[in-house]
Coordinates of C-alpha atoms in Angstrom, one line a residue:
X553 CA 0.0 0.0 0.0
X554 CA 2.9 2.4 0.7
X555 CA 4.4 1.5 -2.6
X556 CA 1.3 2.6 -4.4
X557 CA 1.0 5.8 -2.4
X558 CA 4.5 7.0 -3.2
X559 CA 3.9 7.5 -7.0
X560 CA 0.8 9.5 -6.2
X561 CA 2.8 11.8 -4.0
X562 CA 5.6 12.1 -6.6
X563 CA 3.1 13.0 -9.3
X564 CA 1.5 15.6 -7.1
X565 CA 4.9 17.0 -6.4
X566 CA 5.4 17.8 -10.0
X567 CA 2.8 20.5 -10.0
X568 CA 3.1 21.6 -6.4
X569 CA 5.6 22.4 -3.8
X570 CA 7.0 19.9 -1.2
X571 CA 4.5 19.6 1.7
X572 CA 5.9 19.0 5.2
X573 CA 3.5 17.4 7.6
X574 CA 3.5 18.6 11.2
X575 CA 2.8 21.7 13.1
X576 CA 6.4 23.1 12.9
X577 CA 6.6 22.2 9.1
X578 CA 3.2 23.7 8.4
X579 CA 4.0 26.9 10.2
X580 CA 7.2 27.1 8.3
X581 CA 5.5 26.5 5.0
X582 CA 3.3 29.5 5.3
X583 CA 6.1 32.1 5.2
X584 CA 7.8 30.0 2.5
X585 CA 4.8 30.3 0.3
X586 CA 4.4 34.0 1.1
X587 CA 5.5 36.3 -1.6
X588 CA 9.0 37.6 -1.0
X589 CA 9.8 41.1 -1.8
X590 CA 12.7 41.6 -4.1
X591 CA 15.9 42.9 -2.5
X592 CA 17.3 46.0 -4.0
X593 CA 21.1 45.7 -4.3
X594 CA 22.4 49.0 -3.1
X595 CA 25.9 50.0 -3.6
X596 CA 28.2 49.8 -0.6
X597 CA 29.1 52.8 1.5
X598 CA 32.6 52.9 0.2
X599 CA 31.4 52.9 -3.4
X600 CA 28.8 55.5 -2.6
X601 CA 31.4 57.7 -0.9
X602 CA 33.7 57.3 -3.9
X603 CA 30.9 58.3 -6.2
X604 CA 30.0 61.4 -4.1
X605 CA 33.7 62.4 -3.9
X606 CA 34.0 62.1 -7.7
X607 CA 30.9 64.3 -8.1
X608 CA 32.5 67.1 -6.2
X609 CA 34.2 69.9 -7.8
X610 CA 38.0 70.5 -7.8
X611 CA 37.6 73.2 -5.0
X612 CA 35.6 70.9 -2.8
X613 CA 37.9 68.0 -3.3
X614 CA 40.8 70.2 -2.1
X615 CA 38.9 71.3 0.9
X616 CA 38.1 67.7 1.8
X617 CA 41.7 66.7 1.5
X618 CA 42.8 69.7 3.5
X619 CA 40.4 68.8 6.3
X620 CA 41.7 65.2 6.3
X621 CA 45.3 66.3 6.4
X622 CA 44.5 68.7 9.3
X623 CA 42.8 65.9 11.2
X624 CA 45.8 63.5 10.7
X625 CA 48.2 66.3 11.7
X626 CA 46.2 67.0 14.9
X627 CA 46.2 63.3 15.8
X628 CA 49.9 63.0 15.3
X629 CA 50.5 66.2 17.3
X630 CA 48.4 65.0 20.2
X631 CA 49.9 61.6 20.2
X632 CA 53.5 63.0 20.2
X633 CA 52.8 65.6 22.9
X634 CA 51.0 63.0 25.1
X635 CA 54.1 60.7 25.3
X636 CA 57.6 61.3 26.2
X637 CA 60.3 62.2 23.6
X638 CA 61.3 58.7 23.1
X639 CA 59.8 55.2 24.0
X640 CA 62.6 54.2 26.3
X641 CA 61.6 52.9 29.8
X642 CA 63.7 52.3 33.0
X643 CA 65.5 48.9 33.0
X644 CA 67.4 49.3 36.3
X645 CA 67.9 52.2 38.6
X646 CA 70.1 53.0 41.6
X647 CA 72.7 50.4 40.9
X648 CA 76.4 50.5 41.7
X649 CA 79.2 51.1 39.2
X650 CA 80.2 47.5 38.9
X651 CA 76.7 46.2 38.3
X652 CA 76.1 49.0 35.8
X653 CA 79.3 48.1 33.8
X654 CA 78.3 44.4 33.7
X655 CA 74.8 45.3 32.6
X656 CA 76.0 47.6 29.9
X657 CA 78.4 45.0 28.5
X658 CA 75.6 42.4 28.4
X659 CA 73.3 44.8 26.6
X660 CA 76.0 45.4 24.0
X661 CA 76.4 41.6 23.6
X662 CA 72.6 41.2 23.1
X663 CA 72.5 44.2 20.7
X664 CA 69.9 45.9 22.8
X665 CA 70.0 49.8 22.4
X666 CA 70.2 51.7 25.8
X667 CA 70.4 55.1 27.2
X668 CA 71.3 56.8 30.5
X669 CA 69.3 59.3 32.4
X670 CA 70.8 62.6 33.4
X671 CA 73.3 61.8 36.0
X672 CA 73.5 58.1 35.1
X673 CA 71.1 57.1 37.8
X674 CA 69.1 54.7 35.6
X675 CA 69.6 52.6 32.4
X676 CA 66.8 53.0 29.8
X677 CA 65.9 50.5 27.1
X678 CA 63.1 50.4 24.4
X679 CA 59.7 49.9 26.0
X680 CA 59.0 46.8 23.8
X681 CA 61.9 44.9 25.3
X682 CA 62.0 46.0 28.9
X683 CA 60.7 42.8 30.5
X684 CA 62.5 40.4 28.1
X685 CA 65.7 42.2 28.8
X686 CA 65.3 41.9 32.5
X687 CA 64.6 38.2 32.3
X688 CA 67.7 37.6 30.2
X689 CA 70.0 39.7 32.5
X690 CA 68.4 37.9 35.5
X691 CA 69.5 34.6 33.8
X692 CA 73.1 35.9 33.8
X693 CA 72.8 36.9 37.5
X694 CA 72.6 40.7 36.9
X695 CA 72.4 42.8 38.8
X696 CA 74.3 41.4 41.7
X697 CA 73.0 44.2 44.0
X698 CA 76.6 44.7 45.3
X699 CA 76.2 42.1 48.1
X700 CA 78.1 38.9 48.1
X701 CA 76.8 36.1 50.3
X702 CA 78.0 32.8 51.3
X703 CA 78.3 31.9 47.5
X704 CA 81.7 33.4 47.9
X705 CA 82.9 30.3 49.6
X706 CA 81.8 28.0 46.8
X707 CA 84.7 29.0 44.7
X708 CA 87.6 28.4 47.2
X709 CA 91.0 27.5 45.6
X710 CA 93.3 25.0 46.8
X711 CA 96.0 26.3 49.1
X712 CA 93.9 29.2 50.5
X713 CA 95.3 30.4 53.7
X714 CA 93.3 30.5 57.0
X715 CA 93.4 34.3 57.0
X716 CA 91.9 34.4 53.5
X717 CA 89.2 31.9 54.5
X718 CA 88.4 33.9 57.5
X719 CA 88.1 37.1 55.5
X720 CA 85.9 35.4 52.9
X721 CA 83.6 34.0 55.6
X722 CA 83.3 37.5 57.2
X723 CA 82.5 39.0 53.8
X724 CA 79.8 36.4 53.1
X725 CA 78.3 36.9 56.6
X726 CA 78.2 40.7 56.0
X727 CA 76.5 40.1 52.6
X728 CA 73.9 37.7 53.9
X729 CA 73.1 40.2 56.7
X730 CA 72.8 43.0 54.3
X731 CA 70.4 40.9 52.1
X732 CA 68.3 40.1 55.2
X733 CA 68.1 43.7 56.2
X734 CA 67.3 44.9 52.6
X735 CA 64.4 42.5 52.5
X736 CA 62.4 44.7 54.8
X737 CA 59.8 46.8 52.9
X738 CA 61.1 50.1 54.2
X739 CA 64.8 49.4 53.5
X740 CA 66.1 50.2 50.0
X741 CA 69.6 48.9 50.6
X742 CA 71.9 48.1 53.5
X743 CA 75.5 47.7 54.2
X744 CA 76.9 45.6 57.1
X745 CA 80.5 45.9 58.5
X746 CA 81.6 43.5 61.3
X747 CA 84.7 44.0 63.4
X748 CA 85.5 40.4 64.8
X749 CA 88.7 40.4 66.9
X750 CA 91.0 37.3 66.7
X751 CA 90.4 35.0 69.6
X752 CA 93.4 33.7 71.6
X753 CA 93.8 31.4 74.5
X754 CA 96.5 33.5 76.2
X755 CA 94.2 36.3 77.2
X756 CA 91.7 36.0 80.0
X757 CA 89.4 38.7 78.9
X758 CA 88.5 38.4 75.2
X759 CA 87.5 41.5 73.1
X760 CA 83.9 41.3 72.0
X761 CA 83.0 41.8 68.3
X762 CA 81.1 44.8 67.1
X763 CA 78.9 45.5 64.1
X764 CA 78.0 48.7 62.2
X765 CA 74.9 48.8 59.8
X766 CA 74.1 51.6 57.3
X767 CA 70.6 51.5 55.9
X768 CA 69.1 53.5 53.1
X769 CA 65.4 54.0 53.1
X770 CA 62.9 54.2 50.3
X771 CA 61.6 57.8 49.8
X772 CA 59.0 58.7 52.4
X773 CA 59.7 55.5 54.4
X774 CA 61.3 55.2 57.9
X775 CA 62.0 52.7 60.6
X776 CA 60.2 52.8 64.0
X777 CA 61.8 51.7 67.3
X778 CA 60.6 48.1 67.1
X779 CA 62.0 47.6 63.6
X780 CA 65.4 49.2 64.7
X781 CA 65.3 46.8 67.7
X782 CA 64.5 43.8 65.3
X783 CA 67.5 44.7 63.1
X784 CA 69.8 45.0 66.2
X785 CA 68.7 41.6 67.6
X786 CA 69.1 40.1 64.1
X787 CA 72.7 41.2 63.6
X788 CA 73.5 40.6 67.3
X789 CA 72.2 37.0 67.1
X790 CA 74.0 36.2 63.9
X791 CA 77.5 36.7 65.2
X792 CA 78.9 34.7 68.1
X793 CA 79.4 36.8 71.3
X794 CA 78.2 40.0 69.6
X795 CA 75.0 41.0 71.4
X796 CA 72.6 43.7 70.6
X797 CA 74.4 46.2 72.7
X798 CA 77.4 46.2 70.3
X799 CA 75.4 46.9 67.1
X800 CA 75.3 50.4 65.8
X801 CA 72.8 51.4 63.1
X802 CA 73.0 54.6 61.0
X803 CA 70.7 55.7 58.2
X804 CA 71.7 57.4 55.0
X805 CA 71.3 60.9 56.5
X806 CA 73.8 60.2 59.4
X807 CA 71.2 59.8 62.1
X808 CA 71.9 57.3 64.8
X809 CA 69.2 54.8 65.1
X810 CA 70.8 52.3 67.4
X811 CA 71.8 52.4 70.2
X812 CA 69.2 54.9 71.1
X813 CA 70.7 58.2 71.5
X814 CA 67.9 59.5 73.8
X815 CA 68.5 56.5 76.1
X816 CA 72.2 57.1 76.3
X817 CA 71.5 60.8 77.4
X818 CA 69.0 59.5 80.0
X819 CA 66.0 59.8 77.9
X820 CA 63.5 57.3 76.7
X821 CA 61.1 57.7 73.8
X822 CA 58.3 55.9 75.7
X823 CA 58.7 58.4 78.6
X824 CA 58.7 61.4 76.2
X825 CA 55.7 60.0 74.5
X826 CA 53.9 59.5 77.8
X827 CA 54.7 63.1 78.8
X828 CA 53.4 64.4 75.4
X829 CA 50.2 62.4 75.8
X830 CA 49.7 63.7 79.4
X831 CA 50.2 67.3 78.3
X832 CA 47.9 66.9 75.4
X833 CA 45.2 65.3 77.6
X834 CA 45.4 68.2 80.1
X835 CA 45.4 70.8 77.3
X836 CA 42.2 69.3 75.8
X837 CA 40.7 69.1 79.2
X838 CA 41.2 72.8 79.8
X839 CA 39.7 73.6 76.3
X840 CA 36.8 71.3 76.8
X841 CA 35.8 73.0 80.0
X842 CA 36.3 76.6 78.7
X843 CA 34.8 76.3 75.2
X844 CA 31.3 76.3 76.4
X845 CA 32.0 79.6 78.2
X846 CA 34.2 81.3 75.5
X847 CA 32.8 79.7 72.4
X848 CA 34.6 77.3 70.1
X849 CA 37.9 78.4 68.6
X850 CA 38.1 81.2 71.3
X851 CA 40.4 79.5 73.8
X852 CA 44.0 78.1 73.5
X853 CA 45.7 76.1 76.2
X854 CA 49.2 74.6 76.5
X855 CA 50.3 72.6 79.5
X856 CA 53.8 71.7 80.5
X857 CA 54.3 68.7 83.0
X858 CA 57.6 68.1 84.7
X859 CA 57.9 64.4 85.4
X860 CA 60.2 62.4 87.6
X861 CA 61.0 59.0 86.1
X862 CA 63.7 58.1 88.6
X863 CA 63.5 55.1 90.8
X864 CA 64.5 55.5 94.5
X865 CA 64.7 52.6 96.8
X866 CA 65.7 53.1 100.5
X867 CA 65.9 50.7 103.5
X868 CA 65.6 52.0 107.1
X869 CA 66.4 50.1 110.3
X870 CA 65.5 51.7 113.7
X871 CA 66.0 50.5 117.3
X872 CA 63.8 51.4 120.3
X873 CA 65.1 52.7 123.7
X874 CA 65.1 50.3 126.7
X875 CA 65.7 52.9 129.4
X876 CA 62.9 53.8 131.7
X877 CA 60.1 54.5 131.4
X878 CA 60.2 52.1 128.5
X879 CA 59.8 48.6 129.7
X880 CA 62.6 46.1 129.0
X881 CA 62.7 42.4 129.0
X882 CA 65.8 40.3 129.9
X883 CA 66.8 38.0 127.1
X884 CA 69.8 36.3 128.9
X885 CA 71.8 37.0 132.2
X886 CA 75.2 35.7 133.3
X887 CA 77.0 36.3 136.6
X888 CA 80.6 35.3 137.5
X889 CA 82.1 35.6 141.1
X890 CA 85.7 34.7 142.0
X891 CA 87.7 35.1 145.4
X892 CA 91.5 34.7 145.8
X893 CA 93.4 34.7 149.2
X894 CA 96.2 37.2 149.6
X895 CA 99.0 38.0 152.3
X896 CA 99.9 41.3 153.6
X897 CA 103.6 42.4 153.8
X898 CA 105.0 42.5 157.4
X899 CA 108.3 43.0 159.2
X900 CA 111.2 45.3 158.6
X901 CA 112.3 45.6 155.1
X902 CA 115.8 44.2 154.7
X903 CA 117.7 41.1 154.6
X904 CA 115.7 39.1 157.2
X905 CA 112.7 39.6 155.2
X906 CA 114.3 38.3 152.1
X907 CA 115.6 35.2 153.8
X908 CA 114.0 31.8 152.9
X909 CA 111.4 30.7 155.4
X910 CA 112.1 28.4 158.2
X911 CA 110.8 24.9 158.8
X912 CA 107.2 24.3 158.6
X913 CA 105.2 24.2 161.7
X914 CA 102.1 22.2 162.1
X915 CA 99.2 23.9 163.5
X916 CA 98.9 21.3 166.3
X917 CA 102.3 22.3 167.5
X918 CA 101.6 25.9 167.6
X919 CA 100.7 27.6 170.7
X920 CA 97.1 28.0 171.2
X921 CA 96.1 24.9 169.2
X922 CA 93.2 25.2 166.9
X923 CA 92.4 28.4 168.2
X924 CA 95.3 30.0 166.7
X925 CA 94.8 31.7 163.4
X926 CA 96.7 31.1 160.1
X927 CA 100.4 31.8 160.1
X928 CA 102.4 33.4 157.5
X929 CA 104.8 30.9 156.4
X930 CA 107.1 33.2 154.6
X931 CA 107.4 35.5 157.6
X932 CA 110.1 35.0 160.2
X933 CA 109.3 32.6 162.9
X934 CA 109.2 35.2 165.6
X935 CA 106.9 37.5 163.8
X936 CA 103.1 37.6 164.0
X937 CA 101.1 37.4 160.7
X938 CA 97.5 38.6 159.5
X939 CA 95.4 37.3 156.4
X940 CA 93.4 39.0 153.6
X941 CA 91.4 37.8 150.4
X942 CA 90.5 39.3 146.7
X943 CA 87.0 38.9 145.4
X944 CA 85.9 39.5 141.6
X945 CA 82.4 39.6 140.4
X946 CA 81.2 39.8 136.7
X947 CA 77.6 40.2 135.7
X948 CA 76.3 40.2 131.9
X949 CA 72.6 40.9 131.2
X950 CA 71.2 40.8 127.5
X951 CA 67.9 42.7 126.9
X952 CA 65.5 42.3 124.0
X953 CA 65.9 45.0 121.3
X954 CA 63.0 46.9 119.7
X955 CA 64.0 47.0 116.0
X956 CA 62.0 48.2 112.9
X957 CA 63.2 47.6 109.3
X958 CA 61.4 49.8 106.5
X959 CA 61.9 49.5 102.8
X960 CA 60.7 52.5 100.8
X961 CA 60.5 52.5 97.0
X962 CA 59.2 55.5 95.2
X963 CA 56.8 55.4 92.3
X964 CA 58.1 55.9 88.8
X965 CA 56.7 58.8 86.8
X966 CA 55.8 61.2 89.6
X967 CA 54.6 64.7 88.6
X968 CA 57.0 67.3 89.9
X969 CA 55.3 70.4 88.6
X970 CA 52.5 71.5 86.2
X971 CA 52.5 74.7 84.3
X972 CA 49.6 75.8 82.1
X973 CA 49.1 78.8 79.9
X974 CA 45.6 79.8 78.8
X975 CA 44.9 82.5 76.2
X976 CA 41.2 83.5 75.8
X977 CA 39.8 85.6 73.1
X978 CA 37.6 88.6 73.6
X979 CA 33.9 87.8 74.1
X980 CA 31.5 88.8 71.4
X981 CA 28.4 90.6 72.8
X982 CA 25.1 90.1 71.3
X983 CA 23.2 92.8 69.5
X984 CA 24.0 95.5 67.0
X985 CA 25.0 99.2 67.1
X986 CA 23.3 102.2 65.8
X987 CA 24.4 101.4 62.1
X988 CA 23.1 97.8 62.4
X989 CA 26.5 96.3 62.5
X990 CA 27.5 93.7 65.1
X991 CA 29.0 95.0 68.2
X992 CA 32.8 94.9 68.7
X993 CA 34.4 92.2 71.0
X994 CA 35.0 93.3 74.5
X995 CA 37.4 91.9 77.1
X996 CA 36.3 89.8 80.1
X997 CA 36.2 91.6 83.5
X998 CA 38.2 90.7 86.4
X999 CA 35.6 88.4 88.0
X1000 CA 35.1 86.4 84.9
X1001 CA 38.9 86.0 84.5
X1002 CA 39.1 84.7 88.1
X1003 CA 36.4 82.2 87.4
X1004 CA 38.1 81.1 84.2
X1005 CA 41.5 80.8 86.1
X1006 CA 39.7 78.7 88.7
X1007 CA 38.3 76.4 86.1
X1008 CA 41.7 76.0 84.5
X1009 CA 43.3 75.2 87.8
X1010 CA 40.8 72.5 88.6
X1011 CA 41.1 71.1 85.1
X1012 CA 44.9 70.5 85.4
X1013 CA 44.8 69.5 89.1
X1014 CA 46.5 72.5 90.5
X1015 CA 48.7 71.8 93.6
X1016 CA 50.2 74.9 95.3
X1017 CA 52.6 72.8 97.5
X1018 CA 54.0 71.3 94.4
X1019 CA 54.7 74.6 92.8
X1020 CA 52.2 74.5 90.0
X1021 CA 51.3 77.6 88.0
X1022 CA 48.3 78.5 85.8
X1023 CA 48.4 81.7 83.8
X1024 CA 45.3 83.0 82.0
X1025 CA 45.5 85.9 79.5
X1026 CA 42.5 87.7 77.8
X1027 CA 43.9 88.8 74.4
X1028 CA 42.0 89.4 71.1
X1029 CA 42.9 86.7 68.5
X1030 CA 44.3 87.9 65.2
X1031 CA 42.1 87.0 62.3
X1032 CA 44.2 85.8 59.4
X1033 CA 42.9 86.5 55.9
X1034 CA 42.4 83.5 53.7
X1035 CA 45.2 83.5 51.3
X1036 CA 44.1 80.6 49.3
X1037 CA 45.4 80.9 45.7
X1038 CA 43.1 81.3 42.8
X1039 CA 41.6 78.4 41.1
X1040 CA 43.7 78.6 38.1
X1041 CA 46.9 78.7 40.2
X1042 CA 46.2 75.6 42.3
X1043 CA 48.3 72.5 42.0
X1044 CA 47.2 70.2 39.2
X1045 CA 44.8 72.7 37.6
X1046 CA 47.3 73.6 34.9
X1047 CA 48.1 69.9 34.0
X1048 CA 44.3 69.2 34.0
X1049 CA 43.8 72.1 31.6
X1050 CA 46.5 70.9 29.3
X1051 CA 44.9 67.3 29.2
X1052 CA 41.5 68.9 28.7
X1053 CA 42.8 71.2 25.9
X1054 CA 44.2 68.1 24.1
X1055 CA 40.9 66.2 24.2
X1056 CA 39.1 69.4 23.2
X1057 CA 41.3 69.8 20.1
X1058 CA 40.6 66.1 19.1
X1059 CA 36.9 66.4 19.7
X1060 CA 36.8 69.7 17.7
X1061 CA 38.7 68.3 14.8
X1062 CA 36.4 65.1 14.7
X1063 CA 33.4 67.4 14.8
X1064 CA 34.6 69.5 12.0
X1065 CA 35.6 66.5 9.9
X1066 CA 32.3 64.7 10.5
X1067 CA 29.9 67.5 10.1
X1068 CA 31.8 69.3 7.4
X1069 CA 33.0 66.5 5.3
X1070 CA 31.7 63.0 6.2
X1071 CA 28.1 63.8 6.9
X1072 CA 27.5 65.7 3.7
X1073 CA 29.1 63.0 1.6
X1074 CA 27.6 60.0 3.3
X1075 CA 24.2 61.5 4.3
X1076 CA 23.4 64.3 1.9
X1077 CA 20.5 66.6 2.8
X1078 CA 17.3 65.6 0.9
X1079 CA 15.6 68.5 -0.6
X1080 CA 11.9 68.7 -1.6
X1081 CA 11.5 68.1 -5.3
X1082 CA 9.0 70.8 -5.7
X1083 CA 11.2 73.2 -4.0
X1084 CA 14.2 72.2 -6.1
X1085 CA 12.3 72.5 -9.3
X1086 CA 11.0 75.9 -8.3
X1087 CA 14.5 77.0 -7.4
X1088 CA 15.8 75.8 -10.8
X1089 CA 12.9 77.6 -12.6
X1090 CA 13.6 80.7 -10.8
X1091 CA 17.3 80.6 -11.6
X1092 CA 16.4 79.9 -15.3
X1093 CA 13.9 82.7 -15.4
X1094 CA 16.5 85.1 -14.0
X1095 CA 19.0 84.1 -16.6
X1096 CA 16.4 84.3 -19.4
X1097 CA 15.4 87.7 -18.2
X1098 CA 18.9 88.9 -18.2
X1099 CA 19.4 87.6 -21.8
X1100 CA 16.1 89.0 -23.0
X1101 CA 16.8 92.4 -21.6
X1102 CA 19.7 92.6 -24.1
X1103 CA 17.6 91.7 -27.1
X1104 CA 15.5 94.0 -29.4
X1105 CA 11.7 94.0 -28.8
X1106 CA 10.8 91.8 -31.7
X1107 CA 13.4 89.2 -30.9
X1108 CA 12.4 89.4 -27.2
X1109 CA 8.7 88.8 -28.1
X1110 CA 9.7 85.9 -30.2
X1111 CA 11.9 84.5 -27.5
X1112 CA 9.2 84.9 -25.0
X1113 CA 6.6 82.9 -27.1
X1114 CA 9.2 80.2 -27.6
X1115 CA 9.8 80.0 -23.9
X1116 CA 6.0 79.8 -23.1
X1117 CA 5.5 77.1 -25.7
X1118 CA 8.5 75.2 -24.2
X1119 CA 7.1 75.4 -20.7
X1120 CA 3.7 74.3 -22.0
X1121 CA 5.3 71.2 -23.7
X1122 CA 7.2 70.4 -20.5
X1123 CA 4.0 70.7 -18.4
X1124 CA 2.1 68.4 -20.8
X1125 CA 5.0 66.0 -20.9
X1126 CA 5.1 65.9 -17.0
X1127 CA 1.4 65.3 -16.8
X1128 CA 1.6 62.4 -19.3
X1129 CA 4.6 60.9 -17.4
X1130 CA 2.7 61.2 -14.1
X1131 CA -0.4 59.6 -15.5
X1132 CA 1.8 56.8 -16.9
X1133 CA 3.5 56.2 -13.6
X1134 CA 0.1 56.1 -11.9
X1135 CA -1.2 53.5 -14.4
X1136 CA 2.0 51.4 -13.9
X1137 CA 1.7 51.6 -10.1
X1138 CA -1.9 50.5 -10.2
X1139 CA -1.2 47.8 -12.6
X1140 CA 1.7 46.5 -10.4
X1141 CA -0.6 46.6 -7.3
X1142 CA -3.3 44.6 -9.1
X1143 CA -0.6 42.0 -10.2
X1144 CA 0.7 41.7 -6.7
X1145 CA -2.8 41.2 -5.2
X1146 CA -3.6 38.7 -8.0
X1147 CA -0.3 36.8 -7.2
X1148 CA -1.1 36.8 -3.5
X1149 CA -4.5 35.3 -4.0
X1150 CA -3.2 32.7 -6.3
X1151 CA -0.4 31.7 -4.0
X1152 CA -2.9 31.7 -1.0
X1153 CA -5.3 29.5 -2.9
X1154 CA -2.6 27.2 -4.0
X1155 CA -1.4 26.8 -0.4
X1156 CA -5.0 26.1 0.8
X1157 CA -5.4 23.5 -1.8
X1158 CA -2.1 21.8 -1.0
X1159 CA -2.9 21.9 2.7
X1160 CA -6.3 20.3 2.2
X1161 CA -4.8 17.7 0.0
X1162 CA -2.2 16.9 2.6
X1163 CA -5.0 16.6 5.3
X1164 CA -7.1 14.4 3.1
X1165 CA -4.1 12.2 2.3
X1166 CA -3.2 11.8 6.0
X1167 CA -6.7 10.8 6.8
X1168 CA -6.9 8.3 3.9
X1169 CA -3.4 6.7 4.2
X1170 CA -2.2 6.9 7.8
X1171 CA 0.1 3.8 7.3
X1172 CA 1.8 5.5 4.4
X1173 CA 2.4 8.6 6.5
X1174 CA 3.7 6.5 9.4
X1175 CA 6.1 4.7 7.1
X1176 CA 7.4 8.1 5.7
X1177 CA 8.0 9.3 9.3
X1178 CA 9.8 6.0 10.0
X1179 CA 12.1 6.5 7.0
X1180 CA 12.8 10.0 8.0
X1181 CA 13.7 9.0 11.5
X1182 CA 15.9 6.2 10.2
X1183 CA 17.7 8.5 8.0
X1184 CA 18.2 11.0 10.8
X1185 CA 19.5 8.2 13.1
X1186 CA 21.9 6.9 10.4
X1187 CA 23.3 10.4 9.9
X1188 CA 23.8 10.8 13.6
X1189 CA 25.5 7.5 14.0
X1190 CA 27.8 8.3 11.0
X1191 CA 28.7 11.7 12.6
X1192 CA 29.4 10.1 16.0
X1193 CA 31.6 7.4 14.5
X1194 CA 33.5 10.0 12.5
X1195 CA 34.1 12.1 15.7
X1196 CA 35.2 9.0 17.6
X1197 CA 37.6 8.0 14.8
X1198 CA 39.0 11.6 14.7
X1199 CA 39.3 11.6 18.6

C-alpha cells in the first residue's frame, strides 16, 4: 500500500511544492509560500562615498583633502605631545658602578639599544623589550646588588690560607646580613660591617665583636623603634658573642638609630611619648571646660608637665630605747664571782725579810692549838702574821631590742610640677550698634577672668605645695585673611587644563571633519523636489530675463513665445509621465494582489490535499516518518563514528 502511495505523491509534487506534515513544518511552510519582496542591491558605502567624492568639484575636493590632512596632523601632534620624547623605559635604577658596567656589557652583547638618564642614575631600554631584557639579564645573575653572600665560599681555591678563608667568611656573613636587612619593605639597601677580633687562648678577657649597619630607606619610608630593635637583635644574634648592645645602626642621613641616643642621654622615647600624651590630655581638658563659656575656637591652652621618672629605693632600720620609762625584758643573764686569798707584807724591810722561810710548823704544834689563826709561812718565825682575800664579780645581762626595718621604693613617673598657659579671646556681645553692625568684641572683666582661672586650675589638678602655676590671659585673637590661591593657580589645575585642551582639540577636529565632510558625503541633505524645481525655474527665469533684456523688442517677443511654448510642452510631458506612472503603479498593485490570491489559494489546496491524504493513508504517512527517523539516526551514528575516529 505504501508503494502505491508513493507514486501518487511524486506525481503531485510535479505541480506543487513539497508539503511538510506537522505543526512546525506547516508553520514554516506558510512564510515559505508567502511572496517575498525583491531585495534591491544598493551600492556599498565605500562605493557611494567614492561616487560622491567624484561628483565634487575641484575646490571641494581640495577642501576635503585639506580637512583630512588637518585631522591627521592633529592626531599626530596630540599623540606625540602626550608621550615622552622617546619610547625608552627604565630597566634598572640606583645600581652601583660594578653592576652598571656588567649590565652595559651584557646589553652590548645582546644588541639591545640603551640610554642613560641625566646623571647616570638609571639605564633605559626600548619599551617593547624591557621585560624580556630583565629576564635575560636575570639569567646571567645581573644585577648582583653589590652584596656577596655565602656563595663566595663556593669557589675556594686549593692552598687558600686560613686568613683568606676567615676574610671570605666574614664578607659572606656581611653580605647575607645586608640581604636580610634589605628584604624589609622600608629598606632600599643596607651595608653591614663586622669587626671580629682574633680569639686567643693567652688572654683571660677576650674582646667582643662589634657591628655597624648603614641603611638607606625608600623615599617617604622610615624605621620605627621596634623595627630598629629587630635589626639590632638580628645582627647581634647572627655573630657569636656579639650581642645587641654592640650593634650600631645609622641611616643614610647620618642619624643614629641604634643604640638609642635618647636612652644614652638618660631619655626614653616611651617616657617622652607619655609626657606628650599627658600634656595633650590636660590641654584638651582645659579647652573642653572653657569652650562652652568662651565659644569654640576662642580659647587656646598649653600645658607643660615636669615628670620624675627616677626610681628611689631606701631601707631604714630603727631601734627602740630600753631605758625607763620604756619596759625592758631580759633575754639572757650571766654572773661570774671569784675570790682569791692574799697575804699582807710584814716585818722590817731588809735582809731578814728576804731570807727563805724556816721549817714548817704544824698547826697542832703551835701555841694556842686550833684557836690560833693562820700563820704566814714566809714570815720570820718570831713575827706575827695577818690574812686577807681578793673577790671578783662579773655580771652580763642581755635585753631584747625593739628593731624596725622599713624599705621605701618611690613610684616611677611622679609629677613634679605642672605649668599651664591659657589664652582667651575677647567675648562677642550680642546685638547691633546704631548702624546695624555687630558690636565689637570686649574683654572679660576681672571676676570672669578669676572664674576662668579657677576652672583651668581645677582642670589641670593645681597643687600649690607642688609649685604648680596657671596663667590666663585675655587677648584678642588675630584673624588671618584667607590667602588661598586662585583656582587657576592651584596645583594640578594647569596639568588638567592641558589634558582637557588636548581632548578638546581632538573632539573639535572630529566634529569639523564629521559635520563638514563626512556627513555631507554619506548623508546628503534631501531637498523637496517641488522646491528644487521651483529654485531651478527661478534661476532659469532670471537668466532668461537677463538675456532677453539685451535683445531687441521683436526678438524678445519671439523668445518669450518660444519659452512659453517650451514650458507648456514640458508641463504636458510631465502630466503624461505622471499619468503613466500612476497607471503602472496601479497595474503593479493589481498584479501583486492577484499573485497573493493565487499563492494563497494554491497553499490552501495543498494543505487540504495533505490533510485528506493523511486521513486516507495513515500507514503510508507513518512509514514516511519512520524512514525520516531512520535517515536521521543513520546520519547521527555516522557523525558520532567520524568524531570517535577523529578523537
